[in-house]
Every structure is written in structure tokens, then in C-alpha cells.
PDB file of C-alpha atoms in Angstrom:
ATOM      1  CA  UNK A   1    -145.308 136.405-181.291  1.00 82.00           C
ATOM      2  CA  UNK A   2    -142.299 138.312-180.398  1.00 88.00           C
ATOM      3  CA  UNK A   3    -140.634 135.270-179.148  1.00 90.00           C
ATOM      4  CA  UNK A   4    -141.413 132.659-182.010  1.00 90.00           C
ATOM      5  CA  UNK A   5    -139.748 135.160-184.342  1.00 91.00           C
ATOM      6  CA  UNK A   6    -136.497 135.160-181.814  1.00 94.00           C
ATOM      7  CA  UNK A   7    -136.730 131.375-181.451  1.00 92.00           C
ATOM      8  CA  UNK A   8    -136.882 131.349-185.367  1.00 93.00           C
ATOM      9  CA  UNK A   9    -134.476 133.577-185.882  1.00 95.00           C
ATOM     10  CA  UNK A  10    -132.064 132.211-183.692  1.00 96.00           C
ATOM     11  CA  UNK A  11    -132.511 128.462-185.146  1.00 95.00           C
ATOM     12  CA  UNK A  12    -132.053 129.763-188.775  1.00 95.00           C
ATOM     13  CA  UNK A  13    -128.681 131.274-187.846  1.00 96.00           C
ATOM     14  CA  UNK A  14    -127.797 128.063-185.695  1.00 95.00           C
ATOM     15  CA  UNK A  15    -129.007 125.365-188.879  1.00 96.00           C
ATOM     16  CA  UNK A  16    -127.383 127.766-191.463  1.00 96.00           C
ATOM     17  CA  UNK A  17    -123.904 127.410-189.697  1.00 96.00           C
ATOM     18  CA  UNK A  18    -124.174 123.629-189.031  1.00 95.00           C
ATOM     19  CA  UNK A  19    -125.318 123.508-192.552  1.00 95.00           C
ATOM     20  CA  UNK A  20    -122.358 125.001-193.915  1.00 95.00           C
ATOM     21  CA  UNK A  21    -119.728 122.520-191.556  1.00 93.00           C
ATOM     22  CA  UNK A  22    -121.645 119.433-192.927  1.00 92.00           C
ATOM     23  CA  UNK A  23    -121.504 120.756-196.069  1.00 92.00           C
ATOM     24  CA  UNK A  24    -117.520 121.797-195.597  1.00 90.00           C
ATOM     25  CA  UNK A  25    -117.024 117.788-193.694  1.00 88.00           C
ATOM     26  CA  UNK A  26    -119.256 116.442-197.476  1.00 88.00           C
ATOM     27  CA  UNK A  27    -116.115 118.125-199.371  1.00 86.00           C
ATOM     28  CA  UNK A  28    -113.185 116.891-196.537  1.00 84.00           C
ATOM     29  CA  UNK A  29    -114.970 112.953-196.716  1.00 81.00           C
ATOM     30  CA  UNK A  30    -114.987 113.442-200.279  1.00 81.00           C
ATOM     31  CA  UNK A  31    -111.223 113.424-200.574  1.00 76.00           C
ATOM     32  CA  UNK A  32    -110.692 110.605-198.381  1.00 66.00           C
ATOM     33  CA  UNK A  33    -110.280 112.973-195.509  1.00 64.00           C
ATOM     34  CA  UNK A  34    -111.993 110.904-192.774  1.00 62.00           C
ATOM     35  CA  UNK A  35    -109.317 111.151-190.302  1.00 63.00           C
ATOM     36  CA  UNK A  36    -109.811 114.482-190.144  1.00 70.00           C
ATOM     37  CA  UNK A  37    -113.853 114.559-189.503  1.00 72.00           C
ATOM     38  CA  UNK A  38    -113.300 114.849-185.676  1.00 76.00           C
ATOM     39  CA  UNK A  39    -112.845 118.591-186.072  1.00 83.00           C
ATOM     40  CA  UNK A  40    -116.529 119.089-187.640  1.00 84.00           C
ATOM     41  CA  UNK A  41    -117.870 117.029-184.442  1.00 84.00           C
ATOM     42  CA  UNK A  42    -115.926 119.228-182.190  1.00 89.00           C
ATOM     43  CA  UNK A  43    -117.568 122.440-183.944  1.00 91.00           C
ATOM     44  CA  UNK A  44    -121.331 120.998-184.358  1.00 91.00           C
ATOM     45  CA  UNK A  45    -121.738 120.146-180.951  1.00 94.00           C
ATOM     46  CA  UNK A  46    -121.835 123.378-179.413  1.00 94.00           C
ATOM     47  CA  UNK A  47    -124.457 124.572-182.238  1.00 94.00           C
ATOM     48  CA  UNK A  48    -126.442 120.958-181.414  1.00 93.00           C
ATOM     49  CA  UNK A  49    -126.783 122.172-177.634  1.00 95.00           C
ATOM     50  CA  UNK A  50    -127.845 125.702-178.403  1.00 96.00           C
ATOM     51  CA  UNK A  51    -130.789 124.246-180.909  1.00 94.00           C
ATOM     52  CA  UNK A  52    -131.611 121.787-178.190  1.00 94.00           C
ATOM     53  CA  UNK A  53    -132.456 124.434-176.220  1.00 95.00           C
ATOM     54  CA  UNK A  54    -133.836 126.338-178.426  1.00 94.00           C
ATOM     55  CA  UNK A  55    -136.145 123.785-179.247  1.00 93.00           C
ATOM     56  CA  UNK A  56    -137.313 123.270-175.259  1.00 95.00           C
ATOM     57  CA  UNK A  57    -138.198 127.240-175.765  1.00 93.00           C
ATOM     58  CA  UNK A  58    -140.123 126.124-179.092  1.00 93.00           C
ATOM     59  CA  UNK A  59    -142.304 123.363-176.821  1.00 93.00           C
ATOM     60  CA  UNK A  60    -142.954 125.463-174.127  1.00 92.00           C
ATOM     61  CA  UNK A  61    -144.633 127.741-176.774  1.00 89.00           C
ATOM     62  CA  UNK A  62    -146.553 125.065-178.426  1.00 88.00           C
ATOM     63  CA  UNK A  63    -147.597 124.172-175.324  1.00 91.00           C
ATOM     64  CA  UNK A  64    -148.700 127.630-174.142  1.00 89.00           C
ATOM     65  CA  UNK A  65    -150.314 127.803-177.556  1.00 87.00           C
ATOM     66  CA  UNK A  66    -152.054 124.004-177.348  1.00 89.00           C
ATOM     67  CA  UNK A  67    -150.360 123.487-180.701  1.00 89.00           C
ATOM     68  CA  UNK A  68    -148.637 120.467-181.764  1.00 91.00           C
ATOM     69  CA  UNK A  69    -146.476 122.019-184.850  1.00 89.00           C
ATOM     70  CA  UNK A  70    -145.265 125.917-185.076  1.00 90.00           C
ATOM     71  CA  UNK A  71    -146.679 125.978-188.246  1.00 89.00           C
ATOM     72  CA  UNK A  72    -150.151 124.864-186.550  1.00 89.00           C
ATOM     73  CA  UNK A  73    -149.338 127.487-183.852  1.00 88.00           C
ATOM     74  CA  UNK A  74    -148.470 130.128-186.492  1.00 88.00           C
ATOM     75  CA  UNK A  75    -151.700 129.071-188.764  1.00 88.00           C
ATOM     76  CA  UNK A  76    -153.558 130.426-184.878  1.00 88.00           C
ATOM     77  CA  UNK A  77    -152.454 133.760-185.127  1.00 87.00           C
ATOM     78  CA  UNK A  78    -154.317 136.685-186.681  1.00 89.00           C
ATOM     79  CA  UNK A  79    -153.113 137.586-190.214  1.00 90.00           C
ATOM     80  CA  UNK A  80    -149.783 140.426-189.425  1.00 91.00           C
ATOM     81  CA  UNK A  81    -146.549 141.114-190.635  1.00 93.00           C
ATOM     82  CA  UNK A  82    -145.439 139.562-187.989  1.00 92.00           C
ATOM     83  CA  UNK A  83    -146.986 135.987-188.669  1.00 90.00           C
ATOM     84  CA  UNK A  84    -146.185 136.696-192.172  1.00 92.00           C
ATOM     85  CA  UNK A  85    -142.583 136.919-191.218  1.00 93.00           C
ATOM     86  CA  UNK A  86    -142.709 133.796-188.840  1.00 92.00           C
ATOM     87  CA  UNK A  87    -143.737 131.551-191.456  1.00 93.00           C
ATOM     88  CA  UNK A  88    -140.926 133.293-194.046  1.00 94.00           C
ATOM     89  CA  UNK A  89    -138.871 132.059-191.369  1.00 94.00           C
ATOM     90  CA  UNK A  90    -140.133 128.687-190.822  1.00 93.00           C
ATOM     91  CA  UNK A  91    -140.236 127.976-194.361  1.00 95.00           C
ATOM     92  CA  UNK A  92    -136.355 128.654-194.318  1.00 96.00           C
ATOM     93  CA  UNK A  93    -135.713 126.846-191.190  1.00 95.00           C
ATOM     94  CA  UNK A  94    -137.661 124.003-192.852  1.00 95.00           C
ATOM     95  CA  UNK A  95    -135.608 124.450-196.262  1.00 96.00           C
ATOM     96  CA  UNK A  96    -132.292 123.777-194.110  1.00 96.00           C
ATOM     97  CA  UNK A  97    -132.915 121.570-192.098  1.00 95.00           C
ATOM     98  CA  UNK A  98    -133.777 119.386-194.687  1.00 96.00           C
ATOM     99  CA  UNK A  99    -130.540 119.976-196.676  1.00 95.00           C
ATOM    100  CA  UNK A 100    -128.878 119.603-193.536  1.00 94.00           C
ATOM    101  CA  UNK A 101    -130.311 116.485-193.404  1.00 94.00           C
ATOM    102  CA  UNK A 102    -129.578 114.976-197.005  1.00 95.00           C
ATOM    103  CA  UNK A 103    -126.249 116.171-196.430  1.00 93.00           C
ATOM    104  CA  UNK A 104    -125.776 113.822-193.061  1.00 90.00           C
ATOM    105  CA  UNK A 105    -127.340 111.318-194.989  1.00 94.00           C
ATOM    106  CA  UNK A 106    -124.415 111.580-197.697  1.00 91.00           C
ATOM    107  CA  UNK A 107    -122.128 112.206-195.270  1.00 87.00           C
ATOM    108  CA  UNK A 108    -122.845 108.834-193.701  1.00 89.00           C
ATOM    109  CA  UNK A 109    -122.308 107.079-196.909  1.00 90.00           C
ATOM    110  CA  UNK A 110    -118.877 109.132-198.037  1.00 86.00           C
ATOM    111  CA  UNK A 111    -118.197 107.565-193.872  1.00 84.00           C
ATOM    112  CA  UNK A 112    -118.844 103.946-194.228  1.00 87.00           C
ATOM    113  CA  UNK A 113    -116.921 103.965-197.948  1.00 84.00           C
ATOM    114  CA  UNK A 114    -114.344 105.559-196.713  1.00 80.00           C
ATOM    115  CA  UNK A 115    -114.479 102.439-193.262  1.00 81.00           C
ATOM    116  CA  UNK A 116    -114.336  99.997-196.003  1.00 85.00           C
ATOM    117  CA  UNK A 117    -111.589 101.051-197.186  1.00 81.00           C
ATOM    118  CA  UNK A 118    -109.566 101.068-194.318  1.00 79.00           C
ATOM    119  CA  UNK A 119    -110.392  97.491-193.742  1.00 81.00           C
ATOM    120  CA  UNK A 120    -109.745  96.845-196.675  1.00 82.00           C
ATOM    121  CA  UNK A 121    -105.875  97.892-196.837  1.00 81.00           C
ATOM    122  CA  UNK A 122    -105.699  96.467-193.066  1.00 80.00           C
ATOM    123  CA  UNK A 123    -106.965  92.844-194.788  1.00 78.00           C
ATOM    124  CA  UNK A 124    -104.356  93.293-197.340  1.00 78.00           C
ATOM    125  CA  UNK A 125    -101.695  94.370-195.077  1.00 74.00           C
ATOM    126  CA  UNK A 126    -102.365  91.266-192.760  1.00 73.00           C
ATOM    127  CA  UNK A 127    -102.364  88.722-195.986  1.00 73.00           C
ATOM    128  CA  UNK A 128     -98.776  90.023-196.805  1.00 68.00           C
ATOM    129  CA  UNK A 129     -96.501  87.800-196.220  1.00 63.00           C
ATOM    130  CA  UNK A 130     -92.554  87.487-196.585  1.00 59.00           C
ATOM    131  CA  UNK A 131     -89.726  84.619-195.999  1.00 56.00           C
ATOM    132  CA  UNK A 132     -87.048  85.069-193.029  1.00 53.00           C
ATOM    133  CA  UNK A 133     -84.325  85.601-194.324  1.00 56.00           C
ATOM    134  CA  UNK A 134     -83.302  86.943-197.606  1.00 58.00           C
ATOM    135  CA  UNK A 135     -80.955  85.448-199.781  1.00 60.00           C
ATOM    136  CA  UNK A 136     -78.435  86.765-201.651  1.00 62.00           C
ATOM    137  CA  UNK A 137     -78.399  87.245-205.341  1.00 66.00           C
ATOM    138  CA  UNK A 138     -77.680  83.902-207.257  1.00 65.00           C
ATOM    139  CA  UNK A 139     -78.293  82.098-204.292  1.00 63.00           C
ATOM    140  CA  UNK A 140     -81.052  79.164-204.220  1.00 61.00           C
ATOM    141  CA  UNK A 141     -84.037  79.950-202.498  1.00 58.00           C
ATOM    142  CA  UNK A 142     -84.267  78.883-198.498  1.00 60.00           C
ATOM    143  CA  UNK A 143     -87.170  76.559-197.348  1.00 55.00           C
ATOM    144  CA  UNK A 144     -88.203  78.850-194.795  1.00 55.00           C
ATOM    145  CA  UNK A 145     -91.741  78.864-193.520  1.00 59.00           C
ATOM    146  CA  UNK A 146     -93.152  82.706-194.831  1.00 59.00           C
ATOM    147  CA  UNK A 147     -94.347  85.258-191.572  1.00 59.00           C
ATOM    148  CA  UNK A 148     -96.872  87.985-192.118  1.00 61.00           C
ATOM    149  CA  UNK A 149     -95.066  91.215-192.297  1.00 58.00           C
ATOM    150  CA  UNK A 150     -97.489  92.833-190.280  1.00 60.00           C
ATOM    151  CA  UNK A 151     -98.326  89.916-187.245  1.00 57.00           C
ATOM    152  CA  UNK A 152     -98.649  91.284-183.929  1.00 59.00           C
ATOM    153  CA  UNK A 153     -96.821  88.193-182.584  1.00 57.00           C
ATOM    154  CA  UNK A 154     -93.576  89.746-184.379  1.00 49.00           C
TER     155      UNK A 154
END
């Protein structure tokens, strides 16, 4: 029992701090900040691996407990302060994770908005389009064929 509470214990901690970078990347995509999402990759990765292993300790004890879900393996043990305090936990763990995941979900969204806009301004940027030459004031306008300003054969 011992170790589900460390396994627990150690995947609150982990979930609460990627919780609070996809909740700090929800604010940064907010204000248009895409460009600058790489850094919250770069810092939930590490915390992804150590939950991924985590979560091979979790099977193993499922599987040394013929259970398919902790709280099936917790629902096992005899009534204790200890499974009292491994479902406390699990019901937290739960309770995160599932922000966690509404959050990504949003996150996504705020993502693909902020994709569509940067296609957008590309699209307009490669529709503008100006004459040659410019002519001075007064002067009668040149029959000049207009280029895209922004035409990679320029």
C-alpha cells in the first residue's frame, strides 16, 4: 500500500505542475502569444517522461493486484487510513487530470485560431500588390504590369 500512496503522491505533484504550465501557455495563447508556446513544450516534456514512468510502476501494481483500475485495486484493500488516504489522493489526481485535460483541449483551440490567423495575414500579404515604378507627383500614371510585393520570384 506503501507504494500506491508514493506512486500517487508523486503523480499529483507531477499533474499539479503540468497543470499549472498549461494553464500559464492558456494565458500566453490567449494574447496571441503562439510563437512563444515552444517554451511550455520544452518544460512539459520532462514532467510527461517522469508520469510515463510512473504510470509503468502503476501497471505493474495492478497487475500484482489482478486489478484493472487503482480505484478497483484500492476498492481490494481492507478499510485503513492508509486506503482512505489513497483514494483522497486518487480523487485529486483524477480532479487534475481532468482540468489538465480541458485545458489542452482549449489550448488546442486558442492554437488553431491563432494558425488561422497567420494564414490569414500571409494570404493578404501575398494578394498585395504594387506597380514598378513610382511616379512622381503630377505625373500621369505608367501602364506598368503590378508585382506582388511579397513574390518569392522578386
Amino acid at each position: 500500500m506503501k507504494d500506491i500512496i508514493r506512486i500517487l503522491r508523486q503523480q499529483l505533484v507531477l499533474c499539479q505542475q503540468l497543470n499549472s504550465i498549461v494553464h500559464q501557455q492558456r494565458e500566453l495563447l490567449k494574447g496571441h502569444g503562439a510563437a512563444d508556446t515552444s517554451g511550455f513544450a520544452k518544460k512539459m516534456e520532462p514532467l510527461l517522461l517522469e508520469l510515463g514512468k510512473l504510470d509503468k510502476q502503476q501497471k505493474q501494481q495492478l497487475a500484482q493486484g489482478s486489478a484493472r483500475t487503482m480505484a478497483e485495486l484500492l476498492g481490494r484493500q481492507p478499510a485503513s487510513v492508509e486506503r482512505s488516504l489513497a483514494e483522497q489522493l486518487l480523487e485529486k489526481l483524477q480532479r487534475i487530470m481532468q482540468d489538465t485535460r480541458e485545458e489542452g483541449r482549449k489550448n488546442d483551440v486558442l492554437l488553431r485560431r491563432n494558425m488561422e490567423f497567420i494564414d490569414y495575414t500571409i494570404n493578404v500579404l501575398n494578394q498585395t500588390t504594387t506597380v514598378a515604378a513610382y511616379a512622381p507627383p503630377g505625373a500621369a500614371a505608367q501602364a506598368v504590369r503590378p508585382r506582388k510585393m511579397f513574390d518569392a520570384s522578386i
